[in-house]
Coordinates of C-alpha atoms in Angstrom, one line a residue:
M1 CA 42.1 54.3 45.6
S2 CA 44.0 51.5 46.7
V3 CA 48.2 51.7 47.1
I4 CA 50.4 48.5 46.7
P5 CA 53.4 48.7 48.3
P6 CA 56.7 47.8 47.1
V7 CA 57.5 45.4 50.0
D8 CA 55.2 44.0 53.0
L9 CA 57.1 42.8 55.3
T10 CA 54.2 42.2 57.4
E11 CA 53.7 39.1 55.6
Q12 CA 56.8 37.7 55.8
F13 CA 56.5 38.4 59.4
R14 CA 53.7 36.2 60.4
T15 CA 55.0 33.3 58.8
I16 CA 58.1 33.4 61.6
Q17 CA 56.4 35.3 64.5
S18 CA 57.1 33.0 67.2
D19 CA 60.9 32.5 66.6
V20 CA 61.5 36.0 66.3
N21 CA 59.2 37.2 68.8
A22 CA 61.7 34.4 71.1
A23 CA 65.2 34.9 69.4
V24 CA 64.4 38.9 70.8
A25 CA 63.4 37.7 74.4
E26 CA 66.6 35.8 75.1
V27 CA 68.6 39.0 73.8
L28 CA 67.0 41.2 76.4
A29 CA 66.9 39.0 79.0
S30 CA 70.8 38.2 78.6
G31 CA 71.0 42.6 79.0
Q32 CA 73.1 42.2 75.9
Y33 CA 72.0 44.5 73.5
I34 CA 75.4 45.2 71.6
N35 CA 77.8 43.1 70.8
G36 CA 76.8 39.9 72.7
P37 CA 77.4 36.3 72.3
I38 CA 74.4 36.1 69.7
V39 CA 75.9 39.0 68.0
K40 CA 79.5 36.9 67.8
T41 CA 77.6 33.5 66.6
F42 CA 75.9 35.2 63.9
A43 CA 79.6 36.7 62.7
Q44 CA 81.0 33.4 62.7
D45 CA 78.1 31.8 61.1
F46 CA 77.9 34.1 58.6
G47 CA 81.4 34.2 57.7
S48 CA 81.5 30.4 57.5
Y49 CA 78.2 30.6 55.0
V50 CA 80.1 33.2 53.3
G51 CA 83.0 31.4 52.9
S52 CA 85.3 33.8 54.7
E53 CA 87.7 33.1 57.2
Q54 CA 86.8 36.4 59.3
C55 CA 83.4 38.6 60.0
V56 CA 82.4 41.5 60.9
V57 CA 79.1 43.3 62.0
C58 CA 78.8 46.5 62.2
N59 CA 75.6 48.7 62.1
S60 CA 75.3 48.9 58.2
G61 CA 75.9 47.9 54.9
T62 CA 77.1 51.6 54.5
D63 CA 79.6 51.2 57.4
A64 CA 80.6 47.9 56.1
L65 CA 82.0 49.9 53.1
Y66 CA 83.5 52.4 55.3
L67 CA 85.1 50.5 57.3
A68 CA 86.6 48.0 54.4
L69 CA 88.0 51.3 53.3
R70 CA 89.6 53.0 56.3
S71 CA 90.9 49.4 57.3
L72 CA 92.9 49.3 53.9
N73 CA 93.7 53.1 54.5
I74 CA 92.1 54.3 51.4
G75 CA 91.5 58.5 51.9
V76 CA 92.6 61.7 50.8
G77 CA 93.9 62.0 47.3
D78 CA 93.0 58.3 46.2
E79 CA 90.8 57.1 43.8
V80 CA 87.9 53.6 43.6
I81 CA 86.8 52.9 40.7
T82 CA 83.0 51.4 41.0
S83 CA 79.4 51.7 39.6
P84 CA 77.1 54.7 38.6
F85 CA 74.5 52.6 39.2
T86 CA 73.8 51.2 42.5
F87 CA 72.7 52.6 45.8
I88 CA 73.9 56.1 46.8
A89 CA 76.1 54.4 49.8
T90 CA 78.9 52.7 47.5
A91 CA 80.2 56.1 46.1
E92 CA 78.9 57.8 49.6
A93 CA 81.7 55.5 51.5
I94 CA 84.2 56.3 49.4
S95 CA 83.5 60.1 49.8
A96 CA 83.5 60.1 53.4
V97 CA 86.9 58.4 53.6
G98 CA 88.4 61.4 51.3
A99 CA 88.6 59.5 48.2
T100 CA 87.2 59.9 44.9
P101 CA 84.9 57.5 43.0
V102 CA 85.5 57.1 39.5
F103 CA 82.3 55.9 37.9
V104 CA 82.9 53.3 35.1
D105 CA 79.8 52.0 33.1
I106 CA 77.6 49.2 33.6
D107 CA 76.6 46.5 30.9
P108 CA 73.1 47.9 29.7
N109 CA 72.6 43.8 29.3
T110 CA 73.4 43.2 33.2
F111 CA 73.7 45.9 34.7
N112 CA 76.6 45.4 36.5
L113 CA 79.9 47.0 35.8
D114 CA 81.4 46.5 32.6
V115 CA 84.8 44.7 32.7
T116 CA 86.1 45.5 29.5
K117 CA 85.8 49.3 30.5
I118 CA 87.2 48.9 33.8
E119 CA 91.3 48.8 32.7
A120 CA 91.2 52.4 31.2
A121 CA 90.0 54.2 34.4
I122 CA 92.9 52.9 35.8
G123 CA 95.2 55.5 36.6
D124 CA 98.0 57.0 39.4
R125 CA 96.2 57.3 41.9
T126 CA 93.9 54.3 42.1
R127 CA 93.9 52.3 45.1
A128 CA 90.7 49.7 44.8
I129 CA 88.0 48.4 42.8
M130 CA 84.4 48.2 44.3
P131 CA 81.9 46.1 42.4
V132 CA 78.1 46.2 43.1
H133 CA 76.4 42.9 43.0
L134 CA 72.9 43.8 41.8
F135 CA 69.9 42.4 42.1
G136 CA 71.4 39.1 43.2
R137 CA 73.6 38.8 40.0
P138 CA 77.3 38.5 40.1
V139 CA 79.8 40.8 38.8
D140 CA 82.2 38.6 36.4
M141 CA 85.4 38.5 38.5
G142 CA 87.9 37.0 37.0
P143 CA 88.9 39.8 34.9
I144 CA 88.8 42.5 37.9
M145 CA 90.8 39.7 40.1
V146 CA 92.9 40.3 37.2
L147 CA 93.4 43.6 37.0
A148 CA 94.0 43.9 40.5
T149 CA 96.7 41.5 40.7
R150 CA 98.1 43.3 37.7
Y151 CA 98.0 46.9 39.2
D152 CA 98.4 45.9 42.5
L153 CA 94.8 46.7 43.9
V154 CA 92.7 45.8 46.5
V155 CA 88.9 44.2 45.1
I156 CA 86.1 45.5 48.0
E157 CA 82.7 44.2 46.9
D158 CA 79.4 45.4 47.6
C159 CA 77.2 42.3 48.4
A160 CA 74.4 44.5 49.5
Q161 CA 72.2 43.4 46.9
A162 CA 73.4 40.0 46.1
T163 CA 74.0 38.1 49.7
G164 CA 73.8 34.3 48.9
A165 CA 74.6 34.8 45.5
E166 CA 77.9 33.0 43.8
W167 CA 80.1 33.1 40.9
M168 CA 81.7 29.9 39.8
G169 CA 80.4 28.7 42.7
Q170 CA 82.1 30.8 45.3
Q171 CA 80.0 33.1 47.3
V172 CA 79.8 37.0 46.9
G173 CA 82.1 38.5 49.7
S174 CA 84.7 36.2 49.3
I175 CA 86.1 36.3 46.0
G176 CA 87.4 39.7 46.5
H177 CA 89.8 41.4 49.3
V178 CA 87.1 42.5 51.4
G179 CA 83.2 41.7 51.3
C180 CA 80.7 44.2 52.5
F181 CA 76.9 43.1 53.0
S182 CA 73.9 44.9 54.4
F183 CA 71.2 43.4 56.4
F184 CA 68.5 46.6 55.8
P185 CA 65.1 44.9 55.6
T186 CA 64.8 44.7 52.3
K187 CA 68.0 43.3 51.5
N188 CA 68.4 39.6 50.4
L189 CA 68.8 38.8 54.0
G190 CA 67.2 41.4 55.9
G191 CA 66.7 41.9 59.4
C192 CA 64.6 43.9 61.9
G193 CA 66.3 47.0 61.6
D194 CA 69.5 48.3 60.4
G195 CA 72.9 46.0 59.9
G196 CA 76.1 45.0 58.1
A197 CA 78.5 42.8 57.6
L198 CA 82.3 43.1 56.2
T199 CA 83.9 39.4 55.3
T200 CA 87.7 38.9 54.5
N201 CA 90.1 36.1 54.7
D202 CA 92.8 39.3 56.0
E203 CA 93.2 38.7 59.9
T204 CA 95.1 42.1 60.2
L205 CA 92.4 43.8 58.2
A206 CA 89.5 42.0 59.8
A207 CA 91.0 43.2 63.1
T208 CA 91.5 46.5 62.1
A209 CA 87.7 46.8 61.2
R210 CA 87.2 45.7 64.7
M211 CA 89.0 48.4 66.8
L212 CA 87.6 51.3 64.5

């Protein structure tokens, strides 16, 4: 019995093989395998593409979420509202900093957060809302940003499955206070291995994330 794989990355590689091989050879020849000039250029280009002033690259989308939370001093005793319908990394990052994920149900038509149910979940310990843009379909960010302003909350966008998606003409990752991306090979913009990025217009937050 033949098995059909859910993802075949070899087919895509064959179409860009010469470009990829040349890029890898350039990195190997430079001797700078971590945070070299090519990484710096990518961070600048990706930040510009998203529409954010700052872009911090890291080793995974999970760590992008973790760094965002750490940089915002969210931790023990705090609560973060998010979706129960997502990859485990969303809730895992919240738990990793000692905070508590508070799940709000999804809209059955979009599979994204039901924005009409978020306000009821906001409590005295709520520090942030972490919407997940799923399957390339952005969450309705308008009501979320209104709530964030009303209750003095931060918005951390989980864009791992929606790189390049737009909401009202604005790229995801540039709408909330922080955007978090994954470059895992099966994501919208996949790399040859794991990778992630954090985007923001907050220079202080970006500096803290880079330090961490």
